Coordinates of C-alpha atoms in Angstrom, one line a residue:
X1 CA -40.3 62.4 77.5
X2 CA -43.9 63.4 76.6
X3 CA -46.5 62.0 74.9
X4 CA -46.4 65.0 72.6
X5 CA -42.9 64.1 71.5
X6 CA -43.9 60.6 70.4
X7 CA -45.6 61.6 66.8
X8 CA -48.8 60.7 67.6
X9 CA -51.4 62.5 65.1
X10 CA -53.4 65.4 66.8
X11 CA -56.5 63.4 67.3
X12 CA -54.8 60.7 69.5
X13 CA -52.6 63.3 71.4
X14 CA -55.7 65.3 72.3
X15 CA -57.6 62.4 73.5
X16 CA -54.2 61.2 75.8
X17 CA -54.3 64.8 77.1
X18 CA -58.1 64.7 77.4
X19 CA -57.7 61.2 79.7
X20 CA -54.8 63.0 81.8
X21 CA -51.6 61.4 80.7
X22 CA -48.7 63.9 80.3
X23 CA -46.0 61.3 80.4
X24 CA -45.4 57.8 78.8
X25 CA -44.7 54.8 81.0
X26 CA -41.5 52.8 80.4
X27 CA -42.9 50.3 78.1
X28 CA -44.8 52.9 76.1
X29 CA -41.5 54.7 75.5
X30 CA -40.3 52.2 74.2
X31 CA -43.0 50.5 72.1
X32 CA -44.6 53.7 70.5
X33 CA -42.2 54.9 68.5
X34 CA -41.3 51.2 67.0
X35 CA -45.1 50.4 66.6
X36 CA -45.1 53.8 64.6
X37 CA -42.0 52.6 62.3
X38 CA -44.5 49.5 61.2
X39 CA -41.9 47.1 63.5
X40 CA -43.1 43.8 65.0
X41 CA -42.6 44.3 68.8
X42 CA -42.3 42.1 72.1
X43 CA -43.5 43.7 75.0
X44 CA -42.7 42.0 78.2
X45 CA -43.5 44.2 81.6
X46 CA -45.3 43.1 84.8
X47 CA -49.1 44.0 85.0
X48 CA -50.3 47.5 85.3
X49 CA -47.6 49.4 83.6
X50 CA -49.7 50.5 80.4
X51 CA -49.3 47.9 78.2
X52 CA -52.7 48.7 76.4
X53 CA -52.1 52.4 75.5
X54 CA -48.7 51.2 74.2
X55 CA -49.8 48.6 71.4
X56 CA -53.4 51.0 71.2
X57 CA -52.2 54.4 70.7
X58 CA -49.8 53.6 67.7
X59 CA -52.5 51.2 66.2
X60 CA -55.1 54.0 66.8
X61 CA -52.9 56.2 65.1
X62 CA -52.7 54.2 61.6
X63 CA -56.2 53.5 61.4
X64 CA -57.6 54.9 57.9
X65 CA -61.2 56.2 58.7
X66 CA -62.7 56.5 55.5
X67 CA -62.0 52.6 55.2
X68 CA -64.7 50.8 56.2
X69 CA -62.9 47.6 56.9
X70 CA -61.5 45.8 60.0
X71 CA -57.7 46.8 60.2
X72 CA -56.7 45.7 63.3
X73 CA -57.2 42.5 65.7
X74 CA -56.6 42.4 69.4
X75 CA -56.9 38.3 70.6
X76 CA -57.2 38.8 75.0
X77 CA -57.9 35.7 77.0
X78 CA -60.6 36.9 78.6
X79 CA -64.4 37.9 78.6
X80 CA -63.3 40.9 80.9
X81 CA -60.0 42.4 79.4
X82 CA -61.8 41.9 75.7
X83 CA -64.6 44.7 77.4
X84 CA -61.5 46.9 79.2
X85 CA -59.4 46.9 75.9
X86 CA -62.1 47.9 73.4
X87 CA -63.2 51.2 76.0
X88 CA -59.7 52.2 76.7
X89 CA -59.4 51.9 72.1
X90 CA -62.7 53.7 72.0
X91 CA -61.9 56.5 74.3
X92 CA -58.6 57.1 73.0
X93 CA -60.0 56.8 69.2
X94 CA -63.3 58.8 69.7
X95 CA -61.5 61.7 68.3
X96 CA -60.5 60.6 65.1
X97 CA -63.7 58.4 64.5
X98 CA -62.3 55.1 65.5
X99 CA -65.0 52.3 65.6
X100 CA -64.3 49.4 68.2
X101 CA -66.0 46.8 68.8
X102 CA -65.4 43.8 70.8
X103 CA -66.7 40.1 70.7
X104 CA -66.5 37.3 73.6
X105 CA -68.1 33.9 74.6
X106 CA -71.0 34.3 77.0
X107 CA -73.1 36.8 75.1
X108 CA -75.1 37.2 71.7
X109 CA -73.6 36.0 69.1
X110 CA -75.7 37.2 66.6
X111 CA -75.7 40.6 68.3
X112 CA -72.0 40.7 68.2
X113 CA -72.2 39.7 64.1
X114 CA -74.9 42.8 63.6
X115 CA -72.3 45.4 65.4
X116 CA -69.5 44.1 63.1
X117 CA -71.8 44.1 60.0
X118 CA -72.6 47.8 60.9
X119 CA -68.9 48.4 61.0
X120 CA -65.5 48.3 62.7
X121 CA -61.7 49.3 62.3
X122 CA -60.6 47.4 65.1
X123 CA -62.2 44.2 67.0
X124 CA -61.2 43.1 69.6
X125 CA -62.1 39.4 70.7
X126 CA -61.2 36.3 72.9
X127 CA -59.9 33.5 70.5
X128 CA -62.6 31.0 70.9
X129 CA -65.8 33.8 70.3
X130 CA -63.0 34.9 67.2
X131 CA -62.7 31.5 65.7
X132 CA -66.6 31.0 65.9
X133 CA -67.5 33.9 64.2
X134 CA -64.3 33.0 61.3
X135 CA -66.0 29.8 60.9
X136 CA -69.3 32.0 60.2
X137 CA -67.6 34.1 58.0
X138 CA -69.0 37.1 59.8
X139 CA -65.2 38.0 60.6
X140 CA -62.9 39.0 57.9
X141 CA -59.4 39.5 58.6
X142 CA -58.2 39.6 54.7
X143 CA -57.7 43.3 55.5
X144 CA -55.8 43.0 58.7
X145 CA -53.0 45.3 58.9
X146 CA -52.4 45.1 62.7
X147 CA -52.6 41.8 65.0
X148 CA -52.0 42.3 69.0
X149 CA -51.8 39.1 70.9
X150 CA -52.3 41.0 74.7
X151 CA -51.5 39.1 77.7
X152 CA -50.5 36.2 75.7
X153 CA -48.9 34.1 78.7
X154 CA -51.9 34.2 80.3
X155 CA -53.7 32.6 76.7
X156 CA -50.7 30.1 76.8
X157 CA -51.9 28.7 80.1
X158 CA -55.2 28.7 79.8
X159 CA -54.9 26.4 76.4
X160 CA -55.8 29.1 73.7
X161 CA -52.0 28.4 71.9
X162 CA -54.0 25.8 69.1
X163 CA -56.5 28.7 68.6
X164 CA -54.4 31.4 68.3
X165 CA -52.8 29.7 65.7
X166 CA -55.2 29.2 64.1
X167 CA -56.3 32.6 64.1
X168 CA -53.0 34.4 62.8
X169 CA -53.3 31.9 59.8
X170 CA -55.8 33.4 58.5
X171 CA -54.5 37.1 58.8
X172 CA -52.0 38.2 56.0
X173 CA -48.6 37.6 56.0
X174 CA -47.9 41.3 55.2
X175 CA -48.7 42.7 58.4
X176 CA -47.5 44.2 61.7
X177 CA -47.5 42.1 65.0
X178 CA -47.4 43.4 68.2
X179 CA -47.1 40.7 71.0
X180 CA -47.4 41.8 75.1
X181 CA -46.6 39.3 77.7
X182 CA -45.5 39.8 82.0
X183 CA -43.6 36.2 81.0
X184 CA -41.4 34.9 78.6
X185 CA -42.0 31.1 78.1
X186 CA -40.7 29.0 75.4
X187 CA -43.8 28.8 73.8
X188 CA -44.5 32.5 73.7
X189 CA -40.8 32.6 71.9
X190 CA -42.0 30.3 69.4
X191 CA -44.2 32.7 68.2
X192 CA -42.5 35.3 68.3
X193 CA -39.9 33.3 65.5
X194 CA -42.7 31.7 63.9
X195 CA -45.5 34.6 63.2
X196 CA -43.4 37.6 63.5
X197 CA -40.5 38.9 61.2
X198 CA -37.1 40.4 63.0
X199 CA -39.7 41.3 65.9
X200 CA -37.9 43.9 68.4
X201 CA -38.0 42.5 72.2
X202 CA -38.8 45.3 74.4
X203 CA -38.1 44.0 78.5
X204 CA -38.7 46.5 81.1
X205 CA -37.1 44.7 84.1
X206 CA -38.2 45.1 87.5
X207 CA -35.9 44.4 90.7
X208 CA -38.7 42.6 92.1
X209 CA -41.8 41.0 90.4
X210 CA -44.2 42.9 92.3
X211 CA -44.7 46.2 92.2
X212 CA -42.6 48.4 94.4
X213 CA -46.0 50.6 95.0
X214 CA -47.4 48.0 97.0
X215 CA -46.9 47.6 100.6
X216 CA -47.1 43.7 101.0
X217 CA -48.0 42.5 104.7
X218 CA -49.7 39.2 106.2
X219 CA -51.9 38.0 109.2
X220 CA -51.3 34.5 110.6
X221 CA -54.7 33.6 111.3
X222 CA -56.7 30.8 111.9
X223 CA -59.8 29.8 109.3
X224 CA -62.8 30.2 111.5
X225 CA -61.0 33.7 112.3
X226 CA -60.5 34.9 108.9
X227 CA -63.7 37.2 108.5
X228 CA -63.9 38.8 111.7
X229 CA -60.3 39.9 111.4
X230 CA -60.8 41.1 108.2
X231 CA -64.1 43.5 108.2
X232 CA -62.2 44.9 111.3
X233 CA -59.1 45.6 109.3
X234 CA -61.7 47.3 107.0
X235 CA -63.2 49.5 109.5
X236 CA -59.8 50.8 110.6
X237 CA -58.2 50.8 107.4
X238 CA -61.5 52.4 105.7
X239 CA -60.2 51.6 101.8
X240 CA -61.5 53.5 99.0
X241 CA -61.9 50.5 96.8
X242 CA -60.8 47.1 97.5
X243 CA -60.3 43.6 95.9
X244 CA -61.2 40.7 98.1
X245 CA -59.9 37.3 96.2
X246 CA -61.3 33.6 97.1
X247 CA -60.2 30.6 96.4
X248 CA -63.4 29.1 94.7
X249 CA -66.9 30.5 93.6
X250 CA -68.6 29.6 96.8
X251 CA -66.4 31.0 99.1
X252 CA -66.8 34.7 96.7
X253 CA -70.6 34.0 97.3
X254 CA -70.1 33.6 101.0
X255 CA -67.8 36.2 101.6
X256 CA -69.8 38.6 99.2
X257 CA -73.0 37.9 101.1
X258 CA -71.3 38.0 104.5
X259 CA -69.9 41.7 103.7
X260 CA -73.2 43.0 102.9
X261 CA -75.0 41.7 106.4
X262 CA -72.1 43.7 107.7
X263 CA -73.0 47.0 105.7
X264 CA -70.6 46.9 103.0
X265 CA -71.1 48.0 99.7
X266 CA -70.0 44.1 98.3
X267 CA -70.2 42.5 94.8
X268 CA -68.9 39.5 93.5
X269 CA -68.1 38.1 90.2
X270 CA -66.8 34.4 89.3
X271 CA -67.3 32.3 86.1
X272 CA -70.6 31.2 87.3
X273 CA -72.1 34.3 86.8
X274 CA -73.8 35.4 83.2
X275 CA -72.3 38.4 81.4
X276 CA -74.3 41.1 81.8
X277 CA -74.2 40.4 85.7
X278 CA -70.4 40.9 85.5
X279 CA -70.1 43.8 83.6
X280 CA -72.3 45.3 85.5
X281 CA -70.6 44.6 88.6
X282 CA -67.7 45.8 86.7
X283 CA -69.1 48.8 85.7
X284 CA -70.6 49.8 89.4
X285 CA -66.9 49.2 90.7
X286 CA -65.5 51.4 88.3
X287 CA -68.1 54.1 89.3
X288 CA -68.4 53.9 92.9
X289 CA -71.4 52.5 93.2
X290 CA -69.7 49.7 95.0
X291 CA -66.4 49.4 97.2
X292 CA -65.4 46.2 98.0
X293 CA -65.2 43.3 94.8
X294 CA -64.8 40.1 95.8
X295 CA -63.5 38.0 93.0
X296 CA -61.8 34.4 91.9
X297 CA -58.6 34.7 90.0
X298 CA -59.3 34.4 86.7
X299 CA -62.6 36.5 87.3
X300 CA -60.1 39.7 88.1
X301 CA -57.8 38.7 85.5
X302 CA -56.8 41.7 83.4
X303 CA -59.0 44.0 85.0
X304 CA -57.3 47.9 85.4
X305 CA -59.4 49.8 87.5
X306 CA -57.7 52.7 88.9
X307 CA -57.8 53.7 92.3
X308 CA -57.8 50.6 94.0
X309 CA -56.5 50.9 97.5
X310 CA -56.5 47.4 99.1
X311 CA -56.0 43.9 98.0
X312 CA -56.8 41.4 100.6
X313 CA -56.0 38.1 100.0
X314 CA -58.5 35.8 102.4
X315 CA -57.3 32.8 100.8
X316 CA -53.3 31.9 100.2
X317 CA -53.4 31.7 96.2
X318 CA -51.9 28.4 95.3
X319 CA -49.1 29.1 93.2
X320 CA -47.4 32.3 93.5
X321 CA -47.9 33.7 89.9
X322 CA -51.5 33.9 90.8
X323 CA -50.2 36.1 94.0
X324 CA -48.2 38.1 91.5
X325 CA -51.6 39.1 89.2
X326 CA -53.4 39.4 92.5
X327 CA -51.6 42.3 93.8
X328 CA -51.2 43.7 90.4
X329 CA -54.6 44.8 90.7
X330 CA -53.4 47.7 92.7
X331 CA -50.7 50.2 92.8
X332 CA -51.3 50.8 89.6
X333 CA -50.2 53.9 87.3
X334 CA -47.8 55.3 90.0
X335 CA -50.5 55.4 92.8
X336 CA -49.4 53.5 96.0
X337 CA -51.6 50.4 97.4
X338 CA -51.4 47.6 100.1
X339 CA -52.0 43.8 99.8
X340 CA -52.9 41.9 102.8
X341 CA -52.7 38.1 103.2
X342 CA -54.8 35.8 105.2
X343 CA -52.3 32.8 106.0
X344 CA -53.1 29.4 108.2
X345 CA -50.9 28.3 110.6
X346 CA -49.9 25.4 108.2
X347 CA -50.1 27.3 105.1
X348 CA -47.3 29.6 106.2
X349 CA -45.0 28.0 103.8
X350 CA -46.6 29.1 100.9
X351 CA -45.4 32.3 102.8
X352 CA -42.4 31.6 101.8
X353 CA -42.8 30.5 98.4
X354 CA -44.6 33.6 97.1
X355 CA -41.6 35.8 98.8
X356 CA -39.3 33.4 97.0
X357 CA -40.4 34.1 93.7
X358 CA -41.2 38.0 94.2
X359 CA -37.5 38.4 96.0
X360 CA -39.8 40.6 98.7
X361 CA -40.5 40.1 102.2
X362 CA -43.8 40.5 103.1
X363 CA -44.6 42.1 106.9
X364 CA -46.3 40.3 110.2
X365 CA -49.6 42.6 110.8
X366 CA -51.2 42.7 114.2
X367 CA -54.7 42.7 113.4
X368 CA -56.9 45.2 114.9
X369 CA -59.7 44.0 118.3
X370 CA -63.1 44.5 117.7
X371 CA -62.7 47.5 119.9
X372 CA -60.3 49.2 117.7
X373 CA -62.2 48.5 114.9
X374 CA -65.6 50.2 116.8
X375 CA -63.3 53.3 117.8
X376 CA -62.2 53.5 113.8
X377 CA -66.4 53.3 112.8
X378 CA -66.9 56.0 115.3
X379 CA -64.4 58.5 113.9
X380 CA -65.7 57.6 110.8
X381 CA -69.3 58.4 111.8
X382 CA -68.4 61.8 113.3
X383 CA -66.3 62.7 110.3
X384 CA -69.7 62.2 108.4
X385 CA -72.1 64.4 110.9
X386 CA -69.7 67.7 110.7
X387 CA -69.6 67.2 106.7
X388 CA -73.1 66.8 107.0
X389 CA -73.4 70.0 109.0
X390 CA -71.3 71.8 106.5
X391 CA -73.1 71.0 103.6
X392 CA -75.9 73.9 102.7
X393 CA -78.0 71.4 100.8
X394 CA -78.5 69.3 104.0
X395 CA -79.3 72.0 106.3
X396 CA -81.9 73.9 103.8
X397 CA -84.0 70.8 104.8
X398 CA -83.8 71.5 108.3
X399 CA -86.9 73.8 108.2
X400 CA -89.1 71.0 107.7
X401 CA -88.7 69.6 110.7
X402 CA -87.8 72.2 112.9
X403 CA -90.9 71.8 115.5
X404 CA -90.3 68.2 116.1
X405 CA -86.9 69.1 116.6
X406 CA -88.0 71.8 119.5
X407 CA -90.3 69.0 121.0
X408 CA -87.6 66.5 121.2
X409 CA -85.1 69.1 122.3
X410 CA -87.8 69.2 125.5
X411 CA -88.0 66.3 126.2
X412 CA -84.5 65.1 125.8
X413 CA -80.9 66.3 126.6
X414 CA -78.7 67.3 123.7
X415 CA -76.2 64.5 124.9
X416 CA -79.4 62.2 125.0
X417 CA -80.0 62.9 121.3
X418 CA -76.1 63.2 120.1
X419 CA -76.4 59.3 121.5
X420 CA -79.3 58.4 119.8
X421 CA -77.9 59.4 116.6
X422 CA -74.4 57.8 116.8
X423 CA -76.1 54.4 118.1
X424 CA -78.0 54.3 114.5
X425 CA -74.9 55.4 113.1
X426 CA -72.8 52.9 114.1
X427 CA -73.0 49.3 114.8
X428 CA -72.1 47.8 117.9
X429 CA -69.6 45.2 118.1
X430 CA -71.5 43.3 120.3
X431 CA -74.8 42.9 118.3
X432 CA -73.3 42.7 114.6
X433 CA -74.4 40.1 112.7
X434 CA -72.8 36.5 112.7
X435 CA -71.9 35.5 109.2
X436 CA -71.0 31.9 108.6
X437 CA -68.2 30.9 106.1
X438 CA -68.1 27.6 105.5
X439 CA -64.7 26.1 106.5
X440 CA -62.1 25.3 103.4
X441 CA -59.6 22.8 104.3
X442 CA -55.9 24.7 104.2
X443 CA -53.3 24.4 102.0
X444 CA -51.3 21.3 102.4
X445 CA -47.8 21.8 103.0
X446 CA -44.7 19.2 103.7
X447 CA -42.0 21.0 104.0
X448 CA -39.0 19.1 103.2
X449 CA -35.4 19.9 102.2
X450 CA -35.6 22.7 99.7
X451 CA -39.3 22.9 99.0
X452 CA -41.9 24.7 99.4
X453 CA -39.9 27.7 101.8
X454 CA -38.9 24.3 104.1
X455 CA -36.3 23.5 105.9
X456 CA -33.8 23.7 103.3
X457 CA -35.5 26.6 101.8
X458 CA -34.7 30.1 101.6
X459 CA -38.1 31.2 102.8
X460 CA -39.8 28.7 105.5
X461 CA -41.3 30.8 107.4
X462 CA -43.1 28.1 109.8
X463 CA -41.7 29.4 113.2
X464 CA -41.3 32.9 112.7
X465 CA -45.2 34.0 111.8
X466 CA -46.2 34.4 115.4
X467 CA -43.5 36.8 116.2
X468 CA -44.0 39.0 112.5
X469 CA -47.5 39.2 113.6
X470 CA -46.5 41.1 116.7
X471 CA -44.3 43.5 114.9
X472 CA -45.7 47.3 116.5
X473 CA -49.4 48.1 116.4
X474 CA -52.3 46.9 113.7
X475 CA -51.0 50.3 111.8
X476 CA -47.5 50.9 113.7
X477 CA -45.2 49.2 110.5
X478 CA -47.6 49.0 107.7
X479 CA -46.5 50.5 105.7
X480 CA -56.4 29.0 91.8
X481 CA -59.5 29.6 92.0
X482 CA -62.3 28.6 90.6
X483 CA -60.8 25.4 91.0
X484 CA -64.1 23.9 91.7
X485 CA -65.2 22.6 88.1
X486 CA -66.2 25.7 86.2
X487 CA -63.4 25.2 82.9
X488 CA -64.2 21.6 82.7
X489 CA -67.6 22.1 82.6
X490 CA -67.6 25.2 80.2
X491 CA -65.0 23.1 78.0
X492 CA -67.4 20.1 78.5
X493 CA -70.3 22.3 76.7
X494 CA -68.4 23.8 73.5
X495 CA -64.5 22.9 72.7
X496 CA -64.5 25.9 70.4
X497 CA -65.7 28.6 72.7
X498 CA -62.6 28.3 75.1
X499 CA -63.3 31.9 76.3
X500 CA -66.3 31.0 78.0
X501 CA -64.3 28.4 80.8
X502 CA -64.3 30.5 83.7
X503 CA -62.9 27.8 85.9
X504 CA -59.4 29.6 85.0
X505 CA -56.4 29.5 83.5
X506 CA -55.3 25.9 83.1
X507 CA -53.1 25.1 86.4
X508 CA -50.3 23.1 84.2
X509 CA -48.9 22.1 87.8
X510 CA -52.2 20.2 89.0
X511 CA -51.5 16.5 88.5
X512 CA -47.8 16.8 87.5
X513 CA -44.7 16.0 89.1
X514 CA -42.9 18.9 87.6
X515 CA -44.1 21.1 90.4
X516 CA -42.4 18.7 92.8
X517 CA -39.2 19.0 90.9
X518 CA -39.2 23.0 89.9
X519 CA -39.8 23.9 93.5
X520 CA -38.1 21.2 95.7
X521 CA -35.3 19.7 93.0
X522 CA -34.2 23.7 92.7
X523 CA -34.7 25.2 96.2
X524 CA -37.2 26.9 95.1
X525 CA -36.1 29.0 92.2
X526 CA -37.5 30.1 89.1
X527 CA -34.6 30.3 86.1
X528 CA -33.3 33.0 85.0
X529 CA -33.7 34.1 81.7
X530 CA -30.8 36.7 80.0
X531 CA -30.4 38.0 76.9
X532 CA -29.9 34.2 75.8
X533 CA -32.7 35.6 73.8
X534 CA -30.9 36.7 70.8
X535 CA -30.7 33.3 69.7
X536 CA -34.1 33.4 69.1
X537 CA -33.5 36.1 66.6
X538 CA -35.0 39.0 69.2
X539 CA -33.2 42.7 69.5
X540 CA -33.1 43.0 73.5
X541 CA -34.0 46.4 74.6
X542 CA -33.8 47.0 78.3
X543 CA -35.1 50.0 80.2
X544 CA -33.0 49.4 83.0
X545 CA -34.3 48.9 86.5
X546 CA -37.8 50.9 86.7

């Protein structure tokens, strides 16, 4: 199937064709033409398989233009996927005059209220910044036709379910409701029967959680070795763009600052940071301005940046749905990636736990010497000197400096010169920079019968990390962050702008014994959910095993 054979009005279609898109993904197949019939829909795939462009294209599509009133709401739970919603909605409604506009915590409010008085069909919002501006009566929803709760597991844990509520009581009854989620939790059911009439369950299943695209490997490495192993995986691997993740804001601020002394083009984001400073970060990323972005979890949550090549994972997420989201980050949109994982000796447990729950082994990686890496700068530095040579634009400059150029050639031997040059070029192992990252105490981990990968687990992998590390050559078989205070003190502030608590999404496993009990009292599995759903009144479709 096409996009052309979905419907769609000309405008949209041309600006799908205009973005590149010939063919739907398998939750847009789905979703489209049921948005388009006016049905409430469930849309439940992993990350990065198009969710947006499914609930935005059919929404785009019934927007009346000549209306000047808000027709459609999109809640998101974050700052981040509020921004990448609203320009994936404007690009795609550009065309057919669509105005977009999105509000979040952490910027003017009053700015925000002056871009919806000058006028909007769709906003899109986090639910904290939406309630604030309902409470203002700056937002009216009284003409709300479409309401898209994207991501809404993610809202679920980080405690937005009393706001969103609250939002969707004020929309009309008579309206259309379109609800995305990569989980199905009771709670997200509950909604589903509560807010939504006969609502249509579309589940694309996946044989594994992650996404087949992405090569999965690990390094068994100790703490104080983590950095050096991983800039000289860089040099060798040379990624386009890449996704560093940390466990807390001051290790992103380390590691972001400890990149740059070794000539990477490094940012970092985390909850810490104002607004503007991450979008622009954001925005640089997008464009190539910078290639490595070193981020906390909830930071990078949401964020669809094509052409990311590399996720590394310096610290062991910990719990493995945060792995899941991590890795999501790449692969995307049929392109293939690669996710590498820094693990402790004692932390290779949670080895086992994240391959538990994805139902994928991930593979021991050798990593590269320093001398490998310095071989891997050098090609990389003569690559660059023969482009160089070939491009016209630099050699129409040579002219200028042509008679230093015979002095020199006097005075020194070609090979001389050729040495100078690739000695500026490159940096020498032995004189780079020493960075200091201050040392984060591992993962605990008690492996006991059934839990956590341990004994009686399926995947402790205590014993056997020193052997999958040898496995062929660096290259031969490649193939909860911001847990340091930053919610609490954001939710300290202002109850009612949830949106702005960048410590995260609210780890409902922190001081409870449940985690205990799901991971050790059932060997470490998740339950499995069927179409038991019926009974909550859904209409299962499943697009078999993409």
């Amino acid at each position: 199937m096409k996009f052309t054979d979905l419907n769609l009005s000309e405008d949209i279609q041309s600006a799908v064709v205009a973005a590149g898109f010939e063919k739907p993904s398998p939750i847009q197949e789905l979703t489209i033409p049921l948005a388009l019939e006016g049905k409430d829909v469930i849309g439940q795939a992993q990350t990065g398989t198009g969710k947006t462009a499914a609930f935005g294209l059919p929404t785009l599509d019934k927007i009346r233009t000549e209306e000047n009133t808000i027709q459609a709401l999109v809640i998101a739970p974050t700052r981040e996927l509020a921004v990448q919603s609203q320009e994936e909605l404007f690009r795609f409604g550009r065309d057919k005059g669509v105005k977009v506009r999105s509000v979040y915590g952490g910027s003017s409010i009053e700015k925000q209220i002056k871009a919806l008085r000058s006028g909007a069909h769709i906003v899109v919002g986090t639910p904290g910044r939406l309630l604030d501006l309902i409470k203002r009566k700056a937002l009216k929803l009284n003409n709300i036709e479409t309401l898209i709760l994207d991501e809404a597991d993610e809202m679920l844990n980080m405690g937005f379910l009393e706001d969103i509520e609250a939002i969707i009581s004020r929309v009309p009854e008579e309206r259309q409701t379109l609800l995305f989620s990569a989980t199905m939790p009771d709670a997200i059911k509950r909604i589903g029967v509560q807010f939504m009439k006969d609502p249509e369950h579309v589940k694309i299943k996946a044989k594994e959680l992650t996404n087949v695209n992405v090569d999965q490997y690990f390094i068994r490495v100790k703490e104080q070795e983590k950095f050096d192993t991983m800039t000289r995986l860089m040099d060798v691997d040379q990624p386009e763009l890449s996704i560093v993740f940390g466990r807390t804001k001051r290790r992103v601020d380390e590691l972001t600052r400890g990149l740059k002394l070794r000539g990477f083009r490094a940012e970092g984001i985390h909850g810490d940071l104002d607004q503007n400073k991450r979008l622009r970060v954001i925005r640089d990323f997008k464009n190539d301005q910078i290639d490595i972005l070193v981020a906390t979890d909830v930071a990078a949550r949401g964020l669809d940046i094509s052409g990311v090549t590399h996720v590394y994972n310096y610290d062991i997420p910990q719990d493995p749905e945060s792995y899941v989201h991590r890795i999501g980050r790449t692969g995307r949109a049929g392109q293939s990636g690669q996710s590498i994982t820094f693990v402790a000796p004692n932390e290779m447990g949670y080895l086992g736990i994240i391959e538990n729950l994805t139902k994928k082994r991930m593979k021991g990686l050798k990593p590269p010497t320093a001398q490998e890496a310095f071989q891997a700068k050098k090609k990389v530095a003569l690559k660059k000197i023969e482009r160089d040579f070939a491009d016209e634009a630099i050699r129409s400059n040579f002219d200028k400096f042509k008679g230093d150029a015979v002095k020199l050639a006097q005075e020194f031997t070609p090979e001389e010169l050729a040495l100078y040059i690739l000695s500026l070029t490159v940096q020498d192992p032995d004189s780079l920079p020493e960075v200091e990252i201050a040392r984060e105490k591992p993962l605990p981990f008690k492996p006991s019968g059934g839990g956590f990968g341990g004994k009686g687990g399926k995947g402790g992998r205590g014993n056997r990390g020193r052997d999958n590390n040898r496995r062929g050559g660096y290259r031969g078989d490649r193939n909860r962050d911001d847990r340091d205070g930053g919610r609490r003190g954001d939710q300290r502030r202002d109850r009612n702008r949830r949106d702005d608590r960048e410590g995260g999404r609210r780890d409902f496993k922190r001081k409870s014994n449940k985690n205990s009990r799901d991971f050790e009292g059932k060997g470490n599995k998740r339950p499995h959910r069927t179409s038991n759903e019926k009974k909550n009144g859904f209409v299962i479709r499943n697009k078999g095993d993409k």
